[in-house]
């Protein structure tokens, strides 16, 4: 079975970061090993949340894992607490990355033009340098603007998004996916992929804001890639699943304000993944080169230090 290390906070109530990565990636048939970077009583939208940094646990966990000889097919990071966390994650890459490890960095530090409370420009800069170690990064428009040093615009057009992508190539990440892009009545992603192509995928905009939606997208994307789907299929699967979950959440009259009802859509995720894998397997049987072509887009040797 494939294995992913998920390194991010655990918010005990609120459905985000680890409490999304764990159920979603497990449902996709992948073992998840977690390093909780901090523990919050509830996510940061809840007034009065408590925060306890677990940074002192991170290195002992890593050292123990090293003695166990575990191998990670994927390493996923999301919301972290501080620059020290970033430094330890770099050590984690040094210790555990092999040629077949895919690194996904969700540079969670801002939205709607603003950096989240607790973070600052220096943190954003350090996350940008972490992106240099990643195969795939998934910033939203705010994070993309801040990391590229281009002022955030509320009324952006697609030329602006392409400029952000151009600038973000300087991070060194070969696959850059800008998420939550509003285009007229649609919402979606535009990506610059390692084969140099720009790929976009949009769906009708769903008017809602829930914490954890980005985490759902990134977890699903990572799971799909590690199960062997190509990057375009993985993006479509993750966007479709996120949209379905938002729709289903809004249909539920008793849904809460703080998180999405992914629990109700997990069977759909498994069905969609199963049929995408069946298509891949049929393709491989017809022409192994076809499947190779599909998977080539995430290949990149881990950058030497
Ligand atoms: O959804 C990202 C996220 C994860 N964890 C915590 C957060 C956020 C976004 O703000 O506050 C604690």
PDB file of C-alpha atoms and ligand atoms in Angstrom:
ATOM      1  CA  UNK A   1       0.000   0.000   0.000  1.00  0.00           C
ATOM      2  CA  UNK A   2       1.230   3.505  -0.784  1.00  0.00           C
ATOM      3  CA  UNK A   3       2.025   5.789   2.129  1.00  0.00           C
ATOM      4  CA  UNK A   4       1.797   9.563   2.576  1.00  0.00           C
ATOM      5  CA  UNK A   5       3.233  11.658   5.402  1.00  0.00           C
ATOM      6  CA  UNK A   6       0.860  14.475   6.287  1.00  0.00           C
ATOM      7  CA  UNK A   7       2.523  17.295   8.208  1.00  0.00           C
ATOM      8  CA  UNK A   8       0.138  19.999   9.416  1.00  0.00           C
ATOM      9  CA  UNK A   9      -1.849  21.068  12.468  1.00  0.00           C
ATOM     10  CA  UNK A  10      -4.648  19.162  14.100  1.00  0.00           C
ATOM     11  CA  UNK A  11      -7.680  21.326  14.811  1.00  0.00           C
ATOM     12  CA  UNK A  12      -9.782  19.227  17.180  1.00  0.00           C
ATOM     13  CA  UNK A  13     -13.059  20.735  15.983  1.00  0.00           C
ATOM     14  CA  UNK A  14     -13.498  22.290  12.602  1.00  0.00           C
ATOM     15  CA  UNK A  15     -12.697  19.818   9.813  1.00  0.00           C
ATOM     16  CA  UNK A  16      -9.485  21.081   8.233  1.00  0.00           C
ATOM     17  CA  UNK A  17      -5.829  20.088   7.796  1.00  0.00           C
ATOM     18  CA  UNK A  18      -5.175  16.670   9.454  1.00  0.00           C
ATOM     19  CA  UNK A  19      -8.869  15.955  10.122  1.00  0.00           C
ATOM     20  CA  UNK A  20      -9.436  16.192   6.362  1.00  0.00           C
ATOM     21  CA  UNK A  21      -6.168  14.672   5.094  1.00  0.00           C
ATOM     22  CA  UNK A  22      -6.542  11.568   7.246  1.00  0.00           C
ATOM     23  CA  UNK A  23     -10.057  10.452   6.258  1.00  0.00           C
ATOM     24  CA  UNK A  24      -9.791  11.523   2.619  1.00  0.00           C
ATOM     25  CA  UNK A  25      -6.415   9.984   1.827  1.00  0.00           C
ATOM     26  CA  UNK A  26      -7.265   6.821   3.769  1.00  0.00           C
ATOM     27  CA  UNK A  27     -10.527   6.494   1.823  1.00  0.00           C
ATOM     28  CA  UNK A  28      -8.441   6.684  -1.347  1.00  0.00           C
ATOM     29  CA  UNK A  29      -6.626   3.519  -0.277  1.00  0.00           C
ATOM     30  CA  UNK A  30      -3.407   5.097   0.956  1.00  0.00           C
ATOM     31  CA  UNK A  31      -1.871   4.795   4.404  1.00  0.00           C
ATOM     32  CA  UNK A  32      -1.447   8.169   6.140  1.00  0.00           C
ATOM     33  CA  UNK A  33       1.310   8.830   8.676  1.00  0.00           C
ATOM     34  CA  UNK A  34       0.695  12.086  10.510  1.00  0.00           C
ATOM     35  CA  UNK A  35       2.939  14.603  12.165  1.00  0.00           C
ATOM     36  CA  UNK A  36       0.697  17.103  13.962  1.00  0.00           C
ATOM     37  CA  UNK A  37       2.686  20.346  14.060  1.00  0.00           C
ATOM     38  CA  UNK A  38       0.363  21.941  16.595  1.00  0.00           C
ATOM     39  CA  UNK A  39      -2.902  21.226  18.331  1.00  0.00           C
ATOM     40  CA  UNK A  40      -5.792  23.698  18.356  1.00  0.00           C
ATOM     41  CA  UNK A  41      -8.998  23.214  20.349  1.00  0.00           C
ATOM     42  CA  UNK A  42     -10.832  24.276  17.182  1.00  0.00           C
ATOM     43  CA  UNK A  43      -9.750  25.969  13.954  1.00  0.00           C
ATOM     44  CA  UNK A  44      -8.940  29.654  13.864  1.00  0.00           C
ATOM     45  CA  UNK A  45     -12.461  30.819  12.898  1.00  0.00           C
ATOM     46  CA  UNK A  46     -13.695  29.806  16.369  1.00  0.00           C
ATOM     47  CA  UNK A  47     -13.297  32.672  18.843  1.00  0.00           C
ATOM     48  CA  UNK A  48     -11.134  31.692  21.805  1.00  0.00           C
ATOM     49  CA  UNK A  49      -9.411  28.706  20.202  1.00  0.00           C
ATOM     50  CA  UNK A  50      -6.427  27.308  22.090  1.00  0.00           C
ATOM     51  CA  UNK A  51      -3.098  26.659  20.357  1.00  0.00           C
ATOM     52  CA  UNK A  52      -0.298  24.427  21.537  1.00  0.00           C
ATOM     53  CA  UNK A  53       2.829  24.102  19.447  1.00  0.00           C
ATOM     54  CA  UNK A  54       3.968  20.473  19.067  1.00  0.00           C
ATOM     55  CA  UNK A  55       7.289  21.409  17.502  1.00  0.00           C
ATOM     56  CA  UNK A  56       9.227  19.586  20.238  1.00  0.00           C
ATOM     57  CA  UNK A  57       7.573  16.342  19.133  1.00  0.00           C
ATOM     58  CA  UNK A  58       8.454  16.658  15.473  1.00  0.00           C
ATOM     59  CA  UNK A  59      12.136  15.691  15.514  1.00  0.00           C
ATOM     60  CA  UNK A  60      11.740  12.741  17.921  1.00  0.00           C
ATOM     61  CA  UNK A  61       8.947  11.390  15.697  1.00  0.00           C
ATOM     62  CA  UNK A  62      11.131  11.760  12.603  1.00  0.00           C
ATOM     63  CA  UNK A  63      14.110  10.127  14.270  1.00  0.00           C
ATOM     64  CA  UNK A  64      11.998   7.196  15.383  1.00  0.00           C
ATOM     65  CA  UNK A  65      10.479   6.827  11.920  1.00  0.00           C
ATOM     66  CA  UNK A  66      13.979   6.747  10.448  1.00  0.00           C
ATOM     67  CA  UNK A  67      14.832   3.729  12.607  1.00  0.00           C
ATOM     68  CA  UNK A  68      11.699   2.016  11.265  1.00  0.00           C
ATOM     69  CA  UNK A  69      12.873   2.435   7.662  1.00  0.00           C
ATOM     70  CA  UNK A  70       9.519   3.741   6.499  1.00  0.00           C
ATOM     71  CA  UNK A  71       9.169   4.894   2.913  1.00  0.00           C
ATOM     72  CA  UNK A  72       6.906   7.732   1.813  1.00  0.00           C
ATOM     73  CA  UNK A  73       5.406   7.882  -1.655  1.00  0.00           C
ATOM     74  CA  UNK A  74       4.138  11.352  -0.877  1.00  0.00           C
ATOM     75  CA  UNK A  75       4.799  14.132   1.620  1.00  0.00           C
ATOM     76  CA  UNK A  76       2.019  16.660   2.117  1.00  0.00           C
ATOM     77  CA  UNK A  77       2.275  19.889   4.091  1.00  0.00           C
ATOM     78  CA  UNK A  78      -0.432  22.465   4.739  1.00  0.00           C
ATOM     79  CA  UNK A  79      -1.051  24.962   7.519  1.00  0.00           C
ATOM     80  CA  UNK A  80       2.021  25.232   9.766  1.00  0.00           C
ATOM     81  CA  UNK A  81       2.713  27.465  12.731  1.00  0.00           C
ATOM     82  CA  UNK A  82       6.095  29.081  12.329  1.00  0.00           C
ATOM     83  CA  UNK A  83       9.358  29.332  10.431  1.00  0.00           C
ATOM     84  CA  UNK A  84      10.826  26.705  12.786  1.00  0.00           C
ATOM     85  CA  UNK A  85       8.229  24.229  11.500  1.00  0.00           C
ATOM     86  CA  UNK A  86       9.376  24.960   7.958  1.00  0.00           C
ATOM     87  CA  UNK A  87      13.015  24.283   8.921  1.00  0.00           C
ATOM     88  CA  UNK A  88      12.067  20.909  10.392  1.00  0.00           C
ATOM     89  CA  UNK A  89      10.082  19.989   7.302  1.00  0.00           C
ATOM     90  CA  UNK A  90      13.199  20.666   5.217  1.00  0.00           C
ATOM     91  CA  UNK A  91      15.027  18.209   7.468  1.00  0.00           C
ATOM     92  CA  UNK A  92      12.159  15.775   6.955  1.00  0.00           C
ATOM     93  CA  UNK A  93      12.662  16.034   3.170  1.00  0.00           C
ATOM     94  CA  UNK A  94      16.389  15.376   3.619  1.00  0.00           C
ATOM     95  CA  UNK A  95      15.690  12.316   5.719  1.00  0.00           C
ATOM     96  CA  UNK A  96      12.825  10.730   3.823  1.00  0.00           C
ATOM     97  CA  UNK A  97      12.765  11.788   0.200  1.00  0.00           C
ATOM     98  CA  UNK A  98      13.698   9.233  -2.417  1.00  0.00           C
ATOM     99  CA  UNK A  99      13.488   9.457  -6.213  1.00  0.00           C
ATOM    100  CA  UNK A 100       9.898   8.255  -6.112  1.00  0.00           C
ATOM    101  CA  UNK A 101       8.611  10.575  -3.389  1.00  0.00           C
ATOM    102  CA  UNK A 102       6.199  13.266  -4.525  1.00  0.00           C
ATOM    103  CA  UNK A 103       6.251  16.438  -2.436  1.00  0.00           C
ATOM    104  CA  UNK A 104       3.127  18.587  -2.290  1.00  0.00           C
ATOM    105  CA  UNK A 105       3.234  21.970  -0.553  1.00  0.00           C
ATOM    106  CA  UNK A 106       0.033  23.858   0.140  1.00  0.00           C
ATOM    107  CA  UNK A 107       1.492  27.200   1.217  1.00  0.00           C
ATOM    108  CA  UNK A 108      -1.426  28.044   3.536  1.00  0.00           C
ATOM    109  CA  UNK A 109      -0.832  31.565   4.847  1.00  0.00           C
ATOM    110  CA  UNK A 110      -3.484  33.898   3.473  1.00  0.00           C
ATOM    111  CA  UNK A 111      -6.707  34.563   1.604  1.00  0.00           C
ATOM    112  CA  UNK A 112      -8.743  37.491   0.257  1.00  0.00           C
ATOM    113  CA  UNK A 113      -5.624  39.610  -0.146  1.00  0.00           C
ATOM    114  CA  UNK A 114      -4.510  39.239   3.464  1.00  0.00           C
ATOM    115  CA  UNK A 115      -1.977  37.186   5.382  1.00  0.00           C
ATOM    116  CA  UNK A 116      -3.643  35.118   8.150  1.00  0.00           C
ATOM    117  CA  UNK A 117      -3.207  36.265  11.760  1.00  0.00           C
ATOM    118  CA  UNK A 118      -0.001  34.856  13.209  1.00  0.00           C
ATOM    119  CA  UNK A 119       1.871  34.952   9.901  1.00  0.00           C
ATOM    120  CA  UNK A 120       3.842  37.754   8.232  1.00  0.00           C
ATOM    121  CA  UNK A 121       5.872  38.534   5.108  1.00  0.00           C
ATOM    122  CA  UNK A 122       8.908  36.740   6.487  1.00  0.00           C
ATOM    123  CA  UNK A 123       6.860  33.568   6.980  1.00  0.00           C
ATOM    124  CA  UNK A 124       5.486  33.903   3.435  1.00  0.00           C
ATOM    125  CA  UNK A 125       9.044  34.210   2.164  1.00  0.00           C
ATOM    126  CA  UNK A 126      10.128  31.061   3.984  1.00  0.00           C
ATOM    127  CA  UNK A 127       7.145  29.135   2.632  1.00  0.00           C
ATOM    128  CA  UNK A 128       8.208  30.316  -0.806  1.00  0.00           C
ATOM    129  CA  UNK A 129      11.616  28.743  -0.280  1.00  0.00           C
ATOM    130  CA  UNK A 130       9.938  25.519   0.901  1.00  0.00           C
ATOM    131  CA  UNK A 131       8.133  25.524  -2.467  1.00  0.00           C
ATOM    132  CA  UNK A 132      11.555  25.079  -4.083  1.00  0.00           C
ATOM    133  CA  UNK A 133      11.635  21.564  -2.669  1.00  0.00           C
ATOM    134  CA  UNK A 134       8.135  20.698  -3.913  1.00  0.00           C
ATOM    135  CA  UNK A 135       7.000  18.904  -7.054  1.00  0.00           C
ATOM    136  CA  UNK A 136       3.576  20.501  -6.782  1.00  0.00           C
ATOM    137  CA  UNK A 137       2.433  23.701  -5.085  1.00  0.00           C
ATOM    138  CA  UNK A 138      -1.176  24.804  -4.703  1.00  0.00           C
ATOM    139  CA  UNK A 139      -1.367  28.471  -3.675  1.00  0.00           C
ATOM    140  CA  UNK A 140      -4.627  30.408  -3.826  1.00  0.00           C
ATOM    141  CA  UNK A 141      -4.609  33.774  -5.624  1.00  0.00           C
ATOM    142  CA  UNK A 142      -3.598  35.690  -2.461  1.00  0.00           C
ATOM    143  CA  UNK A 143      -0.704  33.355  -1.675  1.00  0.00           C
ATOM    144  CA  UNK A 144       0.378  33.355  -5.325  1.00  0.00           C
ATOM    145  CA  UNK A 145       0.369  37.176  -5.407  1.00  0.00           C
ATOM    146  CA  UNK A 146       2.329  37.533  -2.167  1.00  0.00           C
ATOM    147  CA  UNK A 147       4.895  34.900  -3.150  1.00  0.00           C
ATOM    148  CA  UNK A 148       5.393  36.475  -6.552  1.00  0.00           C
ATOM    149  CA  UNK A 149       5.684  40.015  -5.210  1.00  0.00           C
ATOM    150  CA  UNK A 150       2.838  41.274  -7.402  1.00  0.00           C
ATOM    151  CA  UNK A 151       0.197  43.377  -5.580  1.00  0.00           C
ATOM    152  CA  UNK A 152      -3.020  41.459  -4.901  1.00  0.00           C
ATOM    153  CA  UNK A 153      -5.955  42.529  -7.061  1.00  0.00           C
ATOM    154  CA  UNK A 154      -9.598  41.917  -6.222  1.00  0.00           C
ATOM    155  CA  UNK A 155     -10.837  42.362  -9.783  1.00  0.00           C
ATOM    156  CA  UNK A 156      -8.206  40.361 -11.568  1.00  0.00           C
ATOM    157  CA  UNK A 157      -8.381  38.996 -15.076  1.00  0.00           C
ATOM    158  CA  UNK A 158      -6.722  35.875 -16.471  1.00  0.00           C
ATOM    159  CA  UNK A 159      -3.698  37.843 -17.739  1.00  0.00           C
ATOM    160  CA  UNK A 160      -3.000  38.634 -14.089  1.00  0.00           C
ATOM    161  CA  UNK A 161      -3.190  34.921 -13.167  1.00  0.00           C
ATOM    162  CA  UNK A 162      -0.796  34.051 -15.995  1.00  0.00           C
ATOM    163  CA  UNK A 163       1.618  36.720 -14.730  1.00  0.00           C
ATOM    164  CA  UNK A 164       1.467  35.119 -11.278  1.00  0.00           C
ATOM    165  CA  UNK A 165       2.236  31.731 -12.818  1.00  0.00           C
ATOM    166  CA  UNK A 166       5.159  33.176 -14.767  1.00  0.00           C
ATOM    167  CA  UNK A 167       6.602  34.684 -11.599  1.00  0.00           C
ATOM    168  CA  UNK A 168       6.014  31.568  -9.511  1.00  0.00           C
ATOM    169  CA  UNK A 169       8.145  29.457 -11.823  1.00  0.00           C
ATOM    170  CA  UNK A 170      11.056  31.181 -10.034  1.00  0.00           C
ATOM    171  CA  UNK A 171      10.170  29.140  -6.927  1.00  0.00           C
ATOM    172  CA  UNK A 172      11.538  26.135  -8.798  1.00  0.00           C
ATOM    173  CA  UNK A 173       8.372  24.093  -8.266  1.00  0.00           C
ATOM    174  CA  UNK A 174       7.732  22.320 -11.581  1.00  0.00           C
ATOM    175  CA  UNK A 175       3.948  22.109 -11.177  1.00  0.00           C
ATOM    176  CA  UNK A 176       2.145  25.224  -9.970  1.00  0.00           C
ATOM    177  CA  UNK A 177      -1.608  25.085  -9.465  1.00  0.00           C
ATOM    178  CA  UNK A 178      -3.316  28.360  -8.571  1.00  0.00           C
ATOM    179  CA  UNK A 179      -6.596  27.505  -6.866  1.00  0.00           C
ATOM    180  CA  UNK A 180      -9.922  29.228  -6.152  1.00  0.00           C
ATOM    181  CA  UNK A 181      -9.742  31.439  -9.244  1.00  0.00           C
ATOM    182  CA  UNK A 182     -12.935  33.348  -9.984  1.00  0.00           C
ATOM    183  CA  UNK A 183     -13.602  33.771 -13.724  1.00  0.00           C
ATOM    184  CA  UNK A 184     -16.999  35.320 -14.511  1.00  0.00           C
ATOM    185  CA  UNK A 185     -19.526  32.818 -13.159  1.00  0.00           C
ATOM    186  CA  UNK A 186     -16.991  30.041 -12.766  1.00  0.00           C
ATOM    187  CA  UNK A 187     -14.445  28.965 -10.200  1.00  0.00           C
ATOM    188  CA  UNK A 188     -11.454  26.773 -10.792  1.00  0.00           C
ATOM    189  CA  UNK A 189      -7.730  26.371 -11.212  1.00  0.00           C
ATOM    190  CA  UNK A 190      -5.065  27.361 -13.705  1.00  0.00           C
ATOM    191  CA  UNK A 191      -1.854  25.377 -13.585  1.00  0.00           C
ATOM    192  CA  UNK A 192       1.571  25.576 -15.177  1.00  0.00           C
ATOM    193  CA  UNK A 193       2.759  21.992 -15.487  1.00  0.00           C
ATOM    194  CA  UNK A 194       6.225  20.526 -15.700  1.00  0.00           C
ATOM    195  CA  UNK A 195       5.873  19.832 -19.419  1.00  0.00           C
ATOM    196  CA  UNK A 196       5.525  23.596 -19.921  1.00  0.00           C
ATOM    197  CA  UNK A 197       1.812  23.463 -20.664  1.00  0.00           C
ATOM    198  CA  UNK A 198      -0.821  25.587 -19.027  1.00  0.00           C
ATOM    199  CA  UNK A 199      -3.847  23.626 -17.919  1.00  0.00           C
ATOM    200  CA  UNK A 200      -7.116  25.031 -16.651  1.00  0.00           C
ATOM    201  CA  UNK A 201     -10.236  23.514 -15.206  1.00  0.00           C
ATOM    202  CA  UNK A 202     -13.310  25.479 -14.192  1.00  0.00           C
ATOM    203  CA  UNK A 203     -16.788  24.711 -12.906  1.00  0.00           C
ATOM    204  CA  UNK A 204     -19.781  26.947 -12.129  1.00  0.00           C
ATOM    205  CA  UNK A 205     -19.045  29.038  -9.038  1.00  0.00           C
ATOM    206  CA  UNK A 206     -20.715  27.898  -5.803  1.00  0.00           C
ATOM    207  CA  UNK A 207     -21.396  30.827  -3.530  1.00  0.00           C
ATOM    208  CA  UNK A 208     -20.121  29.662  -0.155  1.00  0.00           C
ATOM    209  CA  UNK A 209     -17.102  29.982   2.090  1.00  0.00           C
ATOM    210  CA  UNK A 210     -16.076  27.079   4.286  1.00  0.00           C
ATOM    211  CA  UNK A 211     -12.839  26.526   6.125  1.00  0.00           C
ATOM    212  CA  UNK A 212     -11.080  23.391   4.925  1.00  0.00           C
ATOM    213  CA  UNK A 213     -12.247  23.538   1.304  1.00  0.00           C
ATOM    214  CA  UNK A 214      -8.663  24.052   0.118  1.00  0.00           C
ATOM    215  CA  UNK A 215      -7.496  21.190   2.334  1.00  0.00           C
ATOM    216  CA  UNK A 216     -10.110  18.925   0.758  1.00  0.00           C
ATOM    217  CA  UNK A 217      -8.859  19.831  -2.724  1.00  0.00           C
ATOM    218  CA  UNK A 218      -5.190  19.325  -1.847  1.00  0.00           C
ATOM    219  CA  UNK A 219      -5.742  16.034   0.001  1.00  0.00           C
ATOM    220  CA  UNK A 220      -7.786  14.633  -2.889  1.00  0.00           C
ATOM    221  CA  UNK A 221      -5.247  15.818  -5.452  1.00  0.00           C
ATOM    222  CA  UNK A 222      -2.366  14.267  -3.503  1.00  0.00           C
ATOM    223  CA  UNK A 223      -4.223  10.996  -3.024  1.00  0.00           C
ATOM    224  CA  UNK A 224      -5.063  10.769  -6.731  1.00  0.00           C
ATOM    225  CA  UNK A 225      -1.457  11.416  -7.777  1.00  0.00           C
ATOM    226  CA  UNK A 226      -0.089   8.859  -5.360  1.00  0.00           C
ATOM    227  CA  UNK A 227      -2.590   6.286  -6.619  1.00  0.00           C
ATOM    228  CA  UNK A 228      -0.924   6.797 -10.012  1.00  0.00           C
ATOM    229  CA  UNK A 229      -3.287   9.094 -11.886  1.00  0.00           C
ATOM    230  CA  UNK A 230      -1.725  11.727 -14.119  1.00  0.00           C
ATOM    231  CA  UNK A 231      -1.742  15.302 -12.928  1.00  0.00           C
ATOM    232  CA  UNK A 232      -4.546  16.542 -15.189  1.00  0.00           C
ATOM    233  CA  UNK A 233      -6.894  13.720 -14.229  1.00  0.00           C
ATOM    234  CA  UNK A 234      -5.961  14.222 -10.569  1.00  0.00           C
ATOM    235  CA  UNK A 235      -6.769  17.935 -10.756  1.00  0.00           C
ATOM    236  CA  UNK A 236     -10.141  17.288 -12.424  1.00  0.00           C
ATOM    237  CA  UNK A 237     -10.996  14.612  -9.872  1.00  0.00           C
ATOM    238  CA  UNK A 238     -10.086  16.936  -6.980  1.00  0.00           C
ATOM    239  CA  UNK A 239     -11.968  19.949  -8.362  1.00  0.00           C
ATOM    240  CA  UNK A 240     -15.063  17.842  -9.134  1.00  0.00           C
ATOM    241  CA  UNK A 241     -14.997  16.231  -5.705  1.00  0.00           C
ATOM    242  CA  UNK A 242     -14.582  19.566  -3.916  1.00  0.00           C
ATOM    243  CA  UNK A 243     -17.483  21.055  -5.907  1.00  0.00           C
ATOM    244  CA  UNK A 244     -19.697  18.029  -5.231  1.00  0.00           C
ATOM    245  CA  UNK A 245     -18.931  18.262  -1.507  1.00  0.00           C
ATOM    246  CA  UNK A 246     -19.775  21.968  -1.410  1.00  0.00           C
ATOM    247  CA  UNK A 247     -23.058  21.317  -3.238  1.00  0.00           C
ATOM    248  CA  UNK A 248     -23.948  18.445  -0.915  1.00  0.00           C
ATOM    249  CA  UNK A 249     -23.080  20.529   2.150  1.00  0.00           C
ATOM    250  CA  UNK A 250     -25.340  23.374   1.033  1.00  0.00           C
ATOM    251  CA  UNK A 251     -28.172  20.923   0.276  1.00  0.00           C
ATOM    252  CA  UNK A 252     -28.051  19.772   3.878  1.00  0.00           C
ATOM    253  CA  UNK A 253     -30.241  22.266   5.765  1.00  0.00           C
ATOM    254  CA  UNK A 254     -28.575  21.413   9.050  1.00  0.00           C
ATOM    255  CA  UNK A 255     -24.983  21.831   7.881  1.00  0.00           C
ATOM    256  CA  UNK A 256     -22.746  23.751  10.251  1.00  0.00           C
ATOM    257  CA  UNK A 257     -20.936  27.011   9.454  1.00  0.00           C
ATOM    258  CA  UNK A 258     -17.423  25.813  10.142  1.00  0.00           C
ATOM    259  CA  UNK A 259     -16.747  22.896   7.819  1.00  0.00           C
ATOM    260  CA  UNK A 260     -17.800  20.939   4.778  1.00  0.00           C
ATOM    261  CA  UNK A 261     -19.749  17.675   4.889  1.00  0.00           C
ATOM    262  CA  UNK A 262     -17.141  15.521   3.152  1.00  0.00           C
ATOM    263  CA  UNK A 263     -18.366  12.584   5.257  1.00  0.00           C
ATOM    264  CA  UNK A 264     -21.413  12.329   2.988  1.00  0.00           C
ATOM    265  CA  UNK A 265     -19.431  12.333  -0.268  1.00  0.00           C
ATOM    266  CA  UNK A 266     -16.684   9.823   0.560  1.00  0.00           C
ATOM    267  CA  UNK A 267     -18.547   7.038  -1.342  1.00  0.00           C
ATOM    268  CA  UNK A 268     -18.607   9.296  -4.434  1.00  0.00           C
ATOM    269  CA  UNK A 269     -14.872   9.916  -4.075  1.00  0.00           C
ATOM    270  CA  UNK A 270     -14.160   6.208  -3.939  1.00  0.00           C
ATOM    271  CA  UNK A 271     -16.381   5.572  -6.998  1.00  0.00           C
ATOM    272  CA  UNK A 272     -14.768   8.356  -9.017  1.00  0.00           C
ATOM    273  CA  UNK A 273     -11.271   7.228  -8.100  1.00  0.00           C
ATOM    274  CA  UNK A 274     -12.089   3.605  -8.909  1.00  0.00           C
ATOM    275  CA  UNK A 275     -13.369   4.461 -12.360  1.00  0.00           C
ATOM    276  CA  UNK A 276     -10.393   6.761 -13.101  1.00  0.00           C
ATOM    277  CA  UNK A 277      -8.041   3.946 -12.080  1.00  0.00           C
ATOM    278  CA  UNK A 278      -9.955   1.462 -14.255  1.00  0.00           C
ATOM    279  CA  UNK A 279      -9.527   3.798 -17.247  1.00  0.00           C
ATOM    280  CA  UNK A 280      -5.812   4.089 -16.506  1.00  0.00           C
ATOM    281  CA  UNK A 281      -5.478   0.336 -16.224  1.00  0.00           C
ATOM    282  CA  UNK A 282      -7.350  -0.208 -19.531  1.00  0.00           C
ATOM    283  CA  UNK A 283      -5.047   2.313 -21.170  1.00  0.00           C
ATOM    284  CA  UNK A 284      -1.959   0.629 -19.796  1.00  0.00           C
ATOM    285  CA  UNK A 285      -3.137  -2.702 -21.198  1.00  0.00           C
ATOM    286  CA  UNK A 286      -3.723  -1.214 -24.667  1.00  0.00           C
ATOM    287  CA  UNK A 287      -0.472   0.710 -24.809  1.00  0.00           C
ATOM    288  CA  UNK A 288       1.932   0.956 -21.873  1.00  0.00           C
ATOM    289  CA  UNK A 289       3.463   4.049 -23.476  1.00  0.00           C
ATOM    290  CA  UNK A 290       0.104   5.799 -23.184  1.00  0.00           C
ATOM    291  CA  UNK A 291       0.117   5.363 -19.433  1.00  0.00           C
ATOM    292  CA  UNK A 292       3.730   6.440 -19.288  1.00  0.00           C
ATOM    293  CA  UNK A 293       2.869   9.604 -21.120  1.00  0.00           C
ATOM    294  CA  UNK A 294       0.111  10.268 -18.641  1.00  0.00           C
ATOM    295  CA  UNK A 295       2.312   9.892 -15.590  1.00  0.00           C
ATOM    296  CA  UNK A 296       5.352  11.749 -16.911  1.00  0.00           C
ATOM    297  CA  UNK A 297       4.087  15.161 -15.859  1.00  0.00           C
ATOM    298  CA  UNK A 298       5.048  14.855 -12.210  1.00  0.00           C
ATOM    299  CA  UNK A 299       8.470  13.415 -12.799  1.00  0.00           C
ATOM    300  CA  UNK A 300      11.242  15.650 -11.567  1.00  0.00           C
ATOM    301  CA  UNK A 301      14.321  14.604  -9.753  1.00  0.00           C
ATOM    302  CA  UNK A 302      14.393  15.912  -6.230  1.00  0.00           C
ATOM    303  CA  UNK A 303      16.530  19.059  -6.443  1.00  0.00           C
ATOM    304  CA  UNK A 304      19.989  18.567  -5.030  1.00  0.00           C
ATOM    305  CA  UNK A 305      20.794  20.889  -2.168  1.00  0.00           C
TER     306      UNK A 305
HETATM  307  O1  LIG B   1      -7.723  25.280   6.088  1.00  0.00           O
HETATM  308  C1  LIG B   1      -6.447  25.690   6.368  1.00  0.00           C
HETATM  309  C2  LIG B   1      -6.255  25.840   7.863  1.00  0.00           C
HETATM  310  C3  LIG B   1      -5.853  24.747   8.591  1.00  0.00           C
HETATM  311  N1  LIG B   1      -5.682  24.812   9.935  1.00  0.00           N
HETATM  312  C4  LIG B   1      -5.904  25.956  10.592  1.00  0.00           C
HETATM  313  C5  LIG B   1      -6.309  27.089   9.904  1.00  0.00           C
HETATM  314  C6  LIG B   1      -6.465  27.037   8.496  1.00  0.00           C
HETATM  315  C7  LIG B   1      -6.836  28.235   7.749  1.00  0.00           C
HETATM  316  O2  LIG B   1      -6.955  29.310   8.255  1.00  0.00           O
HETATM  317  O3  LIG B   1      -6.541  28.229  10.590  1.00  0.00           O
HETATM  318  C8  LIG B   1      -5.720  25.997  12.062  1.00  0.00           C
END
